[in-house]
Coordinates of C-alpha atoms in Angstrom, one line a residue:
Chain H
M21 CA -17.3 7.9 42.2
R22 CA -13.8 7.2 43.4
V23 CA -12.1 5.4 40.5
V24 CA -8.7 3.6 40.0
I25 CA -7.6 3.1 36.4
A26 CA -5.3 0.4 35.3
E27 CA -4.2 0.6 31.6
D28 CA -0.7 0.2 30.2
A29 CA -1.1 2.6 27.3
A30 CA -0.3 6.0 28.7
V31 CA -2.5 7.9 26.1
L32 CA -5.6 6.0 27.0
R33 CA -4.9 6.0 30.7
E34 CA -4.5 9.8 30.9
L35 CA -7.5 10.4 28.6
L36 CA -9.7 8.2 30.8
A37 CA -8.5 10.0 33.9
Q38 CA -9.2 13.4 32.3
M39 CA -12.6 12.4 31.1
L40 CA -13.7 11.0 34.5
T41 CA -12.4 14.1 36.3
M42 CA -14.2 16.3 33.8
R43 CA -17.4 14.5 34.7
G44 CA -16.9 15.1 38.3
H45 CA -15.5 11.8 39.4
E46 CA -12.4 11.4 41.6
V47 CA -9.5 9.4 40.0
A48 CA -7.6 8.1 43.0
A49 CA -4.9 6.5 41.0
A50 CA -4.0 5.6 37.4
V51 CA -1.5 2.7 37.1
A52 CA 0.1 0.7 34.3
D53 CA 0.3 -2.9 35.5
A54 CA -1.6 -5.5 37.5
D55 CA 0.5 -5.4 40.7
A56 CA 0.3 -1.6 40.9
L57 CA -3.5 -2.0 40.5
R58 CA -3.7 -4.4 43.5
A59 CA -1.7 -2.1 45.6
A60 CA -3.7 1.0 44.5
V61 CA -7.0 -0.7 45.3
A62 CA -5.8 -1.8 48.7
E63 CA -4.6 1.7 49.4
H64 CA -7.5 3.8 48.0
R65 CA -10.5 1.5 48.4
P66 CA -12.2 3.0 45.3
D67 CA -15.9 2.4 44.3
V68 CA -14.8 1.0 41.0
T69 CA -11.8 0.2 38.9
V70 CA -11.4 0.3 35.1
V71 CA -9.0 -2.6 34.2
D72 CA -7.3 -3.4 30.9
I73 CA -7.1 -7.2 30.5
R74 CA -3.8 -7.3 28.6
M75 CA -1.2 -5.6 30.8
P76 CA 2.4 -6.1 32.0
P77 CA 4.1 -8.3 33.1
T78 CA 2.9 -11.1 30.9
H79 CA 0.7 -9.2 28.5
T80 CA -2.0 -11.9 28.5
D81 CA -4.7 -11.9 31.2
D82 CA -2.9 -10.1 34.0
G83 CA -5.8 -7.6 34.3
L84 CA -8.4 -10.4 34.6
R85 CA -6.5 -12.2 37.3
A86 CA -6.1 -8.9 39.3
A87 CA -9.8 -8.3 38.8
I88 CA -10.8 -11.6 40.2
D89 CA -8.5 -11.0 43.2
I90 CA -10.0 -7.6 43.8
R91 CA -13.6 -8.9 43.7
R92 CA -12.6 -11.5 46.3
D93 CA -10.5 -9.2 48.6
H94 CA -12.5 -6.0 48.3
P95 CA -16.2 -6.7 47.7
G96 CA -16.9 -3.0 47.9
T97 CA -15.0 -2.3 44.8
G98 CA -16.6 -3.0 41.4
V99 CA -14.5 -4.1 38.5
L100 CA -15.0 -3.0 34.9
L101 CA -12.7 -4.9 32.6
F102 CA -12.1 -3.5 29.2
S103 CA -10.3 -5.1 26.3
Q104 CA -9.8 -4.9 22.6
Y105 CA -11.3 -8.4 22.2
V106 CA -14.1 -10.3 23.8
E107 CA -13.0 -13.8 24.8
T108 CA -15.6 -16.2 26.1
K109 CA -13.2 -17.9 28.5
Y110 CA -12.4 -14.5 30.1
A111 CA -16.1 -13.7 30.5
T112 CA -16.8 -17.1 32.1
R113 CA -13.9 -16.8 34.4
L114 CA -14.9 -13.3 35.5
L115 CA -18.6 -14.3 35.9
A116 CA -17.8 -17.6 37.7
E117 CA -17.9 -15.8 41.1
G118 CA -21.2 -14.0 40.3
S119 CA -22.3 -11.0 38.3
A120 CA -22.5 -8.4 41.0
G121 CA -20.1 -5.5 40.6
V122 CA -18.5 -6.7 37.5
G123 CA -18.4 -5.5 33.9
Y124 CA -16.7 -6.5 30.7
L125 CA -16.7 -4.0 27.8
L126 CA -14.9 -3.7 24.5
K127 CA -12.5 -0.8 24.6
E128 CA -14.2 0.9 21.7
R129 CA -17.3 1.5 23.9
V130 CA -15.5 4.4 25.5
A131 CA -16.3 6.1 22.2
N132 CA -19.6 6.8 23.8
V133 CA -18.5 8.5 26.9
A134 CA -21.9 8.9 28.4
E135 CA -22.8 5.2 28.0
F136 CA -19.4 4.2 29.3
T137 CA -19.8 6.2 32.5
D138 CA -23.3 4.9 32.9
A139 CA -21.9 1.3 32.8
L140 CA -19.2 2.3 35.2
A141 CA -21.7 3.7 37.6
R142 CA -23.8 0.5 37.4
V143 CA -20.8 -1.6 38.2
A144 CA -19.8 0.8 41.1
A145 CA -23.3 0.3 42.5
G146 CA -22.9 -3.4 42.5
G147 CA -24.6 -4.0 39.2
T148 CA -23.5 -5.6 35.9
A149 CA -22.3 -4.3 32.6
L150 CA -21.7 -6.8 29.8
D151 CA -20.8 -5.9 26.3
P152 CA -23.5 -7.1 23.8
E153 CA -20.6 -9.0 22.1
V154 CA -20.0 -10.9 25.3
V155 CA -23.7 -11.9 25.5
T156 CA -23.6 -13.0 21.9
Q157 CA -20.6 -15.1 22.4
L158 CA -21.8 -16.6 25.7
A159 CA -25.0 -17.6 23.9
G160 CA -23.0 -19.2 21.1
A161 CA -20.7 -21.1 23.5
G162 CA -23.7 -22.3 25.5
R163 CA -25.2 -24.0 22.5
R164 CA -28.7 -23.5 23.7
T165 CA -29.7 -22.5 20.2
E166 CA -33.1 -24.2 20.0
E167 CA -34.6 -22.3 22.9
I168 CA -32.9 -19.1 21.8
A169 CA -34.5 -19.6 18.4
S170 CA -37.9 -19.8 20.0
L171 CA -37.5 -16.2 21.2
T172 CA -38.9 -13.4 19.1
G173 CA -36.6 -10.7 17.7
R174 CA -37.8 -8.2 20.3
E175 CA -37.4 -10.8 23.1
R176 CA -33.9 -11.4 22.0
E177 CA -33.1 -7.7 22.2
V178 CA -34.6 -7.5 25.7
L179 CA -32.5 -10.6 26.7
T180 CA -29.3 -9.0 25.5
L181 CA -30.0 -5.8 27.4
M182 CA -31.0 -7.8 30.5
A183 CA -27.7 -9.7 30.3
E184 CA -25.9 -6.4 30.0
G185 CA -27.3 -5.6 33.4
R186 CA -30.0 -3.1 32.6
S187 CA -33.1 -2.6 34.6
N188 CA -36.6 -2.9 33.1
A189 CA -36.9 0.9 33.1
A190 CA -33.5 1.3 31.3
I191 CA -34.5 -1.4 28.8
A192 CA -37.8 0.4 28.1
Q193 CA -36.0 3.7 27.5
S194 CA -33.5 2.3 25.1
L195 CA -36.1 0.3 23.1
H196 CA -38.6 3.3 23.2
V197 CA -41.4 1.2 24.7
S198 CA -43.3 1.3 27.9
A199 CA -42.1 -0.4 31.1
G200 CA -45.2 -2.6 31.0
T201 CA -44.3 -4.0 27.6
V202 CA -40.8 -4.8 28.8
E203 CA -42.2 -6.6 31.9
K204 CA -44.3 -8.7 29.5
H205 CA -41.3 -9.5 27.4
V206 CA -39.2 -10.4 30.4
A207 CA -41.9 -12.7 31.7
A208 CA -42.1 -14.4 28.3
I209 CA -38.3 -14.9 28.2
F210 CA -38.1 -16.4 31.6
G211 CA -41.0 -18.6 30.7
K212 CA -39.6 -19.9 27.4
L213 CA -36.2 -20.5 29.0
G214 CA -37.6 -22.1 32.1
L215 CA -36.0 -19.7 34.5
P216 CA -37.4 -18.6 37.9
A217 CA -38.7 -15.0 37.5
S218 CA -36.8 -12.5 39.6
E219 CA -36.9 -8.8 40.3
D220 CA -33.4 -8.6 41.7
Q221 CA -31.1 -7.1 39.0
N222 CA -28.1 -9.3 39.9
R223 CA -30.0 -12.5 40.2
R224 CA -31.7 -11.7 37.0
V225 CA -28.4 -11.2 35.1
L226 CA -26.9 -14.2 36.7
A227 CA -29.8 -16.4 35.8
V228 CA -29.5 -15.2 32.2
I229 CA -25.8 -15.8 32.1
R230 CA -26.0 -19.2 33.8
Y231 CA -28.6 -20.1 31.2
L232 CA -26.6 -18.8 28.3
H233 CA -23.5 -20.6 29.3
R234 CA -24.9 -23.9 30.4
D235 CA -23.3 -26.9 28.6
Chain Q
M18 CA 57.9 -10.7 -16.5
R19 CA 55.8 -12.6 -14.0
E20 CA 56.1 -15.7 -16.2
V21 CA 59.9 -15.6 -16.0
L22 CA 60.1 -15.2 -12.2
P23 CA 60.6 -18.5 -10.4
A24 CA 57.5 -19.9 -8.7
C25 CA 59.0 -19.6 -5.3
T26 CA 58.8 -15.8 -5.4
R27 CA 55.0 -15.8 -5.8
R28 CA 52.7 -15.2 -2.8
R29 CA 50.6 -18.2 -3.7
A30 CA 53.5 -20.5 -3.4
W31 CA 54.4 -19.2 0.0
A32 CA 50.8 -19.6 1.1
E33 CA 50.7 -23.2 -0.1
A34 CA 53.9 -24.0 1.7
A35 CA 52.5 -22.4 4.9
Y36 CA 49.3 -24.4 4.4
C37 CA 51.3 -27.7 4.2
L38 CA 53.4 -26.7 7.2
L39 CA 50.6 -25.5 9.5
S40 CA 48.2 -28.3 8.8
A41 CA 50.8 -31.0 9.5
V42 CA 50.6 -30.4 13.3
P43 CA 46.8 -30.8 13.7
A44 CA 46.9 -33.6 11.2
L45 CA 49.3 -35.7 13.3
A46 CA 47.8 -34.7 16.7
G47 CA 44.2 -35.1 15.4
F48 CA 44.9 -38.5 13.9
L49 CA 46.2 -39.8 17.2
F50 CA 43.4 -38.4 19.4
V51 CA 40.6 -39.4 17.0
V52 CA 41.9 -42.9 16.5
V53 CA 42.4 -43.4 20.2
C54 CA 38.9 -42.0 21.0
L55 CA 37.2 -44.1 18.4
A56 CA 39.1 -47.3 19.2
L57 CA 38.4 -46.9 22.9
G58 CA 34.8 -46.0 22.2
S59 CA 34.2 -48.9 19.9
A60 CA 35.9 -51.4 22.2
L61 CA 34.1 -50.1 25.3
T62 CA 30.7 -50.0 23.6
L63 CA 31.0 -53.7 22.8
T64 CA 31.4 -54.5 26.5
L65 CA 28.1 -54.1 28.5
I66 CA 29.6 -52.2 31.4
G67 CA 31.6 -49.6 29.5
A68 CA 28.9 -48.8 27.0
V69 CA 28.1 -45.3 28.4
L70 CA 31.8 -44.4 28.6
G71 CA 32.3 -45.9 25.1
V72 CA 29.6 -43.8 23.6
L73 CA 31.1 -40.8 25.3
F74 CA 34.5 -41.6 23.7
L75 CA 32.8 -42.1 20.3
V76 CA 31.0 -38.7 20.5
T77 CA 34.2 -37.0 21.6
G78 CA 36.1 -38.6 18.7
L79 CA 33.4 -37.5 16.3
S80 CA 33.2 -33.9 17.7
L81 CA 37.0 -33.7 17.5
A82 CA 37.0 -34.8 13.9
C83 CA 34.4 -32.1 13.2
G84 CA 36.5 -29.5 15.0
L85 CA 39.5 -30.5 12.9
G86 CA 37.4 -30.3 9.8
T87 CA 36.4 -26.7 10.7
L88 CA 40.0 -25.8 11.4
Q89 CA 41.1 -27.2 8.0
R90 CA 38.3 -25.3 6.2
R91 CA 39.5 -22.1 7.9
L92 CA 43.1 -22.7 7.0
A93 CA 42.1 -23.3 3.4
Q94 CA 40.1 -20.1 3.4
G95 CA 42.6 -18.0 5.2
L96 CA 45.7 -19.1 3.4
L97 CA 44.5 -20.3 0.0
G98 CA 41.3 -18.3 -0.4
V99 CA 39.3 -21.4 -1.0
R100 CA 35.9 -21.3 0.6
V101 CA 34.3 -24.7 1.4
A102 CA 30.8 -24.5 2.8
E103 CA 30.3 -26.0 6.3
P104 CA 28.0 -29.0 6.5
A105 CA 24.9 -28.4 8.6
G106 CA 25.5 -29.7 12.1
P107 CA 23.0 -32.0 13.8
R108 CA 19.8 -30.5 15.1
P109 CA 20.5 -28.8 18.4
A110 CA 17.1 -29.6 19.9
G111 CA 16.5 -32.0 22.7
G112 CA 18.4 -33.3 25.8
L113 CA 21.7 -35.0 26.1
F114 CA 20.4 -38.3 24.8
A115 CA 18.9 -36.7 21.7
R116 CA 22.1 -34.7 21.1
T117 CA 24.3 -37.9 21.4
E118 CA 22.1 -39.8 19.0
A119 CA 22.1 -36.9 16.5
R120 CA 25.9 -36.8 16.7
L121 CA 26.3 -40.5 16.1
R122 CA 23.9 -40.4 13.1
D123 CA 25.6 -37.3 11.7
G124 CA 27.0 -38.3 8.3
A125 CA 29.2 -35.2 8.1
A126 CA 31.0 -36.1 11.4
W127 CA 31.8 -39.6 10.0
R128 CA 33.1 -38.1 6.8
A129 CA 35.3 -35.8 8.9
V130 CA 36.7 -38.9 10.6
A131 CA 37.5 -40.4 7.2
Y132 CA 39.2 -37.1 6.3
V133 CA 41.3 -37.2 9.5
L134 CA 42.4 -40.8 8.7
V135 CA 43.3 -40.2 5.1
R136 CA 44.9 -36.9 5.9
L137 CA 47.8 -38.3 7.9
P138 CA 49.9 -39.7 5.0
L139 CA 49.1 -36.7 2.9
A140 CA 50.2 -34.4 5.6
M141 CA 53.5 -36.2 5.8
V142 CA 54.0 -35.8 2.0
G143 CA 53.2 -32.1 2.5
L144 CA 55.8 -31.8 5.2
Y145 CA 58.3 -33.5 2.9
A146 CA 57.5 -31.0 0.2
V147 CA 58.1 -28.1 2.7
S148 CA 61.4 -29.6 3.5
W149 CA 62.5 -29.0 -0.1
W150 CA 62.1 -25.2 0.6
A151 CA 64.3 -25.5 3.6
V152 CA 67.0 -27.6 1.9
G153 CA 67.0 -25.3 -1.1
A154 CA 67.5 -22.3 1.1
V155 CA 70.3 -23.9 3.0
N156 CA 72.1 -24.7 -0.3
V157 CA 71.6 -21.3 -1.8
I158 CA 73.5 -19.7 1.1
A159 CA 76.4 -22.2 0.7
P160 CA 78.9 -19.4 -0.4
I161 CA 78.2 -17.5 2.8
R162 CA 78.5 -20.6 4.9
W163 CA 81.8 -21.3 3.2
A164 CA 83.1 -17.9 4.1
F165 CA 82.5 -18.7 7.8
T166 CA 83.1 -22.4 8.1
P167 CA 85.1 -23.5 5.0
D168 CA 86.0 -26.8 6.5
D169 CA 82.5 -28.0 7.3
L170 CA 80.3 -27.5 4.2
N171 CA 77.9 -30.1 2.8
L172 CA 75.7 -30.1 -0.2
V173 CA 72.3 -31.1 1.3
T174 CA 70.1 -33.2 -0.9
P175 CA 66.4 -33.5 -0.3
L176 CA 66.2 -36.9 -2.0
P177 CA 66.3 -39.8 0.5
W178 CA 69.1 -41.5 -1.4
G179 CA 71.3 -38.5 -2.3
G180 CA 73.4 -38.4 0.9
S181 CA 75.3 -35.1 1.7
P182 CA 78.6 -34.9 -0.2
H183 CA 81.3 -32.7 1.4
V184 CA 82.3 -29.4 -0.4
H185 CA 85.9 -28.2 -0.2
S186 CA 86.3 -25.2 -2.5
L187 CA 84.7 -21.9 -3.4
P188 CA 83.6 -23.2 -6.9
G189 CA 82.1 -26.1 -5.1
A190 CA 80.2 -23.8 -2.8
L191 CA 79.0 -21.8 -5.8
G192 CA 77.9 -25.0 -7.4
T193 CA 76.0 -25.9 -4.3
A194 CA 74.2 -22.6 -4.4
L195 CA 73.2 -23.4 -8.0
V196 CA 71.8 -26.7 -6.9
G197 CA 70.0 -24.9 -4.1
C198 CA 68.4 -22.6 -6.7
A199 CA 67.3 -25.6 -8.7
I200 CA 65.7 -27.2 -5.6
L201 CA 63.9 -23.9 -4.9
L202 CA 62.6 -23.9 -8.4
V203 CA 61.1 -27.4 -7.9
A204 CA 59.9 -27.0 -4.3
P205 CA 56.8 -24.8 -5.0
W206 CA 55.4 -27.3 -7.4
L207 CA 55.8 -30.1 -4.8
T208 CA 54.0 -28.0 -2.1
R209 CA 51.4 -27.1 -4.7
A210 CA 50.8 -30.7 -5.5
A211 CA 50.4 -31.6 -1.8
A212 CA 48.1 -28.7 -1.1
T213 CA 45.9 -29.4 -4.2
A214 CA 45.6 -33.0 -3.2
D215 CA 44.6 -32.0 0.3
L216 CA 42.0 -29.4 -1.1
A217 CA 40.4 -32.1 -3.2
L218 CA 40.1 -34.2 0.0
V219 CA 38.6 -31.3 1.9
R220 CA 36.1 -30.7 -0.8
A221 CA 35.2 -34.3 -1.0
L222 CA 34.9 -35.1 2.7
L223 CA 34.4 -31.8 4.6
A224 CA 31.9 -30.0 2.4
P225 CA 28.1 -30.6 2.7
G226 CA 27.9 -33.2 0.1
R227 CA 25.1 -35.6 -0.1
L228 CA 21.5 -35.1 -1.0
A229 CA 20.4 -36.3 2.5
D230 CA 22.4 -33.5 4.1
R231 CA 20.9 -31.0 1.8
V232 CA 17.4 -32.3 2.5
R233 CA 18.0 -32.1 6.2
D234 CA 19.4 -28.6 5.9
L235 CA 16.4 -27.5 3.9
E236 CA 14.0 -29.0 6.4
E237 CA 15.7 -27.1 9.2
T238 CA 15.7 -23.8 7.4
R239 CA 12.1 -24.3 6.4
A240 CA 11.1 -24.9 10.0
L241 CA 12.9 -21.8 10.9
A242 CA 11.2 -19.8 8.2
V243 CA 7.8 -21.1 9.3
D244 CA 8.4 -20.3 12.9
D245 CA 9.8 -16.9 12.0
A246 CA 6.8 -16.0 9.8
N247 CA 4.5 -16.9 12.7
A248 CA 6.5 -14.9 15.2
R249 CA 6.4 -11.9 12.8
L250 CA 2.6 -12.1 12.6
R251 CA 2.4 -12.2 16.3
R252 CA 4.6 -9.2 16.7
L253 CA 2.6 -7.3 14.1
E254 CA -0.6 -8.1 16.1
R255 CA 1.0 -6.9 19.3
D256 CA 2.2 -3.7 17.7
L257 CA -1.3 -3.0 16.3
H258 CA -2.8 -3.7 19.7
D259 CA -0.4 -1.5 21.6
G260 CA -0.2 1.2 18.9
A261 CA -2.8 2.0 16.3
Q262 CA -5.7 0.4 18.2
V263 CA -4.9 2.4 21.3
R264 CA -4.6 5.7 19.4
L265 CA -7.9 5.0 17.6
V266 CA -9.7 4.3 20.9
A267 CA -8.3 7.5 22.3
L268 CA -9.3 9.4 19.2
A269 CA -12.9 8.2 19.2
M270 CA -13.1 9.0 22.9
S271 CA -11.7 12.5 22.5
L272 CA -14.1 13.1 19.6
D273 CA -17.1 12.0 21.8
M274 CA -15.9 14.4 24.5
V275 CA -15.8 17.2 22.0
R276 CA -19.3 16.3 20.8
E277 CA -20.5 16.6 24.4
Q278 CA -19.0 20.0 24.7
L279 CA -20.7 21.3 21.6
D280 CA -24.1 22.8 22.0
D281 CA -26.6 21.4 19.6
R282 CA -28.4 24.7 19.2
D283 CA -25.8 27.0 17.7
R284 CA -23.6 24.6 15.7
P285 CA -25.7 21.5 14.7
E286 CA -23.6 20.9 11.5
L287 CA -20.4 20.9 13.5
R288 CA -21.8 18.5 16.0
R289 CA -22.9 16.1 13.2
L290 CA -19.4 16.4 11.7
V291 CA -17.8 15.4 14.9
E292 CA -20.2 12.5 15.3
T293 CA -19.4 11.2 11.9
A294 CA -15.7 11.4 12.7
R295 CA -16.2 9.5 15.9
D296 CA -18.3 6.8 14.1
N297 CA -15.6 6.5 11.5
A298 CA -13.0 5.9 14.2
T299 CA -15.2 3.3 15.8
E300 CA -15.7 1.5 12.4
A301 CA -11.9 1.6 11.8
L302 CA -11.4 0.0 15.2
T303 CA -13.8 -2.8 14.3
E304 CA -12.1 -3.4 11.0
L305 CA -8.7 -3.4 12.7
R306 CA -9.9 -5.8 15.3
D307 CA -10.9 -8.3 12.6
L308 CA -7.6 -7.8 10.9
S309 CA -5.6 -8.5 14.0
R310 CA -7.7 -11.5 14.8
G311 CA -6.7 -12.8 11.3
L312 CA -3.0 -12.2 12.1
H313 CA -3.0 -13.9 15.4
P314 CA -6.1 -14.7 17.4
P315 CA -5.5 -13.6 21.0
A316 CA -7.3 -16.7 22.2
L317 CA -4.4 -18.8 20.9
D318 CA -2.2 -17.5 23.8
G319 CA -4.1 -19.9 26.0
G320 CA -3.6 -22.8 23.7
L321 CA -5.5 -24.5 20.9
P322 CA -8.4 -25.9 23.0
D323 CA -9.3 -22.4 24.3
A324 CA -9.0 -20.9 20.8
L325 CA -11.2 -23.5 19.2
T326 CA -13.8 -23.1 21.9
T327 CA -13.8 -19.3 21.2
L328 CA -14.0 -20.0 17.5
A329 CA -17.0 -22.3 18.0
A330 CA -18.6 -19.7 20.3
R331 CA -18.4 -17.0 17.6
S332 CA -19.9 -19.3 15.0
S333 CA -23.5 -19.0 13.9
L334 CA -23.7 -22.9 13.6
P335 CA -23.7 -25.1 16.7
V336 CA -20.2 -26.7 16.9
D337 CA -19.2 -29.5 19.2
V338 CA -15.6 -29.2 20.2
T339 CA -13.6 -32.0 21.8
T340 CA -9.9 -31.7 22.4
D341 CA -7.3 -34.0 23.8
V342 CA -3.9 -32.3 23.5
P343 CA -1.5 -33.4 26.3
E344 CA 1.5 -31.9 24.5
R345 CA 1.4 -28.4 23.2
P346 CA 2.6 -28.0 19.6
T347 CA 4.9 -25.1 18.6
P348 CA 3.2 -21.7 18.1
A349 CA 3.4 -22.0 14.3
I350 CA 1.6 -25.3 14.2
E351 CA -1.0 -24.0 16.6
S352 CA -1.6 -21.1 14.3
L353 CA -1.8 -23.3 11.3
A354 CA -4.3 -25.7 13.0
Y355 CA -6.4 -22.8 14.2
F356 CA -6.6 -21.3 10.7
C357 CA -7.4 -24.7 9.2
A358 CA -10.3 -25.0 11.7
A359 CA -11.5 -21.5 11.0
E360 CA -11.4 -22.0 7.3
L361 CA -13.1 -25.4 7.4
L362 CA -15.8 -24.1 9.7
T363 CA -16.4 -21.2 7.3
N364 CA -16.7 -23.8 4.5
V365 CA -19.2 -25.8 6.5
I366 CA -21.4 -22.7 7.1
K367 CA -21.1 -21.4 3.5
H368 CA -21.5 -24.5 1.4
S369 CA -22.7 -27.6 3.3
G370 CA -26.1 -26.6 4.5
A371 CA -25.3 -28.5 7.7
T372 CA -27.2 -28.1 11.0
R373 CA -24.3 -29.3 13.2
C374 CA -20.6 -29.3 13.0
G375 CA -18.1 -31.4 15.0
M376 CA -14.5 -30.4 15.7
E377 CA -12.1 -33.0 17.1
L378 CA -8.5 -32.2 18.1
A379 CA -6.1 -34.9 19.3
A380 CA -2.4 -35.1 19.7
G381 CA -0.3 -38.2 19.8
D382 CA 2.8 -39.9 18.3
G383 CA 4.2 -36.5 17.2
T384 CA 1.1 -35.7 15.2
L385 CA -1.7 -33.3 15.7
R386 CA -4.9 -34.4 14.2
L387 CA -7.8 -32.0 13.5
R388 CA -11.1 -33.5 12.2
V389 CA -14.0 -31.4 11.2
T390 CA -17.3 -33.2 10.4
D391 CA -20.7 -31.9 9.4
D392 CA -24.1 -33.4 8.6
G393 CA -24.5 -31.4 5.4
R394 CA -25.1 -32.3 1.8
G395 CA -21.6 -33.5 1.1
G396 CA -20.0 -33.4 -2.4
A397 CA -17.0 -31.3 -1.3
R398 CA -14.1 -31.6 -3.8
L399 CA -10.5 -30.5 -3.8
V400 CA -10.5 -28.3 -6.9
D401 CA -7.6 -26.1 -8.1
E402 CA -7.8 -22.5 -6.8
G403 CA -10.5 -23.6 -4.3
G404 CA -10.4 -22.9 -0.6
L405 CA -9.6 -26.5 0.3
A406 CA -6.7 -26.6 -2.2
G407 CA -5.3 -23.4 -0.6
L408 CA -5.5 -25.2 2.8
V409 CA -3.7 -28.2 1.4
Q410 CA -0.9 -25.9 0.2
R411 CA -0.5 -24.3 3.6
V412 CA -0.6 -27.6 5.4
R413 CA 2.1 -29.0 3.0
T414 CA 4.6 -26.3 4.1
V415 CA 5.1 -28.3 7.3
D416 CA 4.7 -31.8 5.7
G417 CA 1.1 -32.0 6.9
T418 CA -1.7 -33.7 5.0
L419 CA -5.4 -32.9 4.4
E420 CA -7.9 -35.6 3.5
V421 CA -11.5 -35.0 2.4
T422 CA -14.3 -37.7 2.4
S423 CA -17.5 -36.2 1.2
P424 CA -19.9 -38.5 -0.6
E425 CA -22.9 -36.9 -2.3
G426 CA -25.6 -36.5 0.3
G427 CA -23.0 -36.2 3.1
P428 CA -21.7 -36.4 5.7
T429 CA -18.4 -34.6 5.1
R430 CA -15.3 -35.3 7.0
V431 CA -12.1 -33.4 6.6
T432 CA -9.0 -34.7 8.4
V433 CA -5.8 -32.5 8.8
D434 CA -2.7 -34.1 10.2
L435 CA 0.2 -31.9 11.2
P436 CA 3.5 -32.5 12.9
L437 CA 3.7 -31.2 16.5
H438 CA 6.8 -29.2 15.5
A439 CA 7.4 -27.5 12.2

């Protein structure tokens, strides 16, 4: 993957670059603020960017705004936002345009390098990677508690993994069950929530998110 | 020895004389300007057309009087070593209109005007006292003057009715010198009397006197303290975010990279150790995240409505949030309102057994009102040392109020009213 990193803390920026390089990816640029990120993406056309939300100049949501611009101007570049907090409003703003090629993870997820790079690869390939925390909060904000309550514990786990952007095979692997079992769970979830069944990963995630965040 | 020396040789006497002399000029000029400004201002304000100009004159007069007051306090401190505290000026907030109104209502400024008016006759008395020094000095050097101009020598008297008798002889000149010494002995006591009277006036009219002034002063310093405390918490949160949290993320990541490099077969115990270290770093991050959220929730940067929505989203209970805040309160008030909402929501979840919670936020007439309702079992009471009592204490630091209505069997309604500005 060709990656552009935008993170204002030098320690983390350099470590991320080193880690990705060690794993055989190409770090085209590593920048420290939102404007430099826009310029770097326009110049290098990377497969994916890793973007800190809180960056100069305003130290609020500069990274998020840059991410939305990048998704609009360079559809070929995936955006993985990462932040020390999960904010529902950030998640909804990011997902307003669709769930393809976007991700939103807590920073501490880089403590599992392998999973982090997997998520990055998913986003680069046009998929989705949402932090479980994001999913929990979206579910809370959407106030669809009665239907969520009708799901079994296992089905809720599958729903969370689905919203994170995982395929049935990946879900099966992480829950240590067969792919057929997952398919059954997915069908049950779509049934209980009244959603149209779908095989397409992005439409699947989008359906779940729309559902979770419906007022 | 000191006791025997005449008063006029002491430093303090000179300082008092200098004080009387120096403050006479601003007293006279200030009196004229302030009286003219206030007279013009009052007259013009009465006419409809000149009202704006009139108010301008009034404000100028008041500001001038305040300036003179400051000058006088500095003279008293510089020359006499007497420190008189400065009254708190009007609140600097707001536009031209607000500042004008604050100045017109400023009690300290009107007292400064009173000082300038009463000061004039006193300044004249002081000037007269200083003249005793000059007259005394002129008489003391009479023998020397006689040596140069023996035909034209007078005994100068400081008294208005004394006249100035001619002196013709050397003994007369020596006698004049003696009279001069006597005058110099008296002069310091006159200047002291004038200076002391003036100081009494300064203390009475130019110091922060009344209770109302003190209360206003305390209100302002309290608002500053509240804002400052809030700003500190914010800074602390930012420092944690940019410092310790980043380091911990980097640490956890490095440890995981090390773990990947280790081969499970030859050093399994080492690999487990690194794994534990990484997990501890991740745990520390989670704890730190909760801690910083308690200092200053990042969602507050986008305003209270956003922050309350986020709070509701994180809650395990369904919360209906409605907000109507056209004017944004100061950051300290936003923080306080947010923490009230968080604490009340926690109470609802912990104690009420409610199935739904409502959160209303509205601003109007300088007040921010937060109302948290639930359909729980009710019976919530304000008890000492309880969570609600703690909230009441926090709300009171900005003159806010907290009311609880919670009949047995519910529903419970808690209303928090806060000013928009601390």
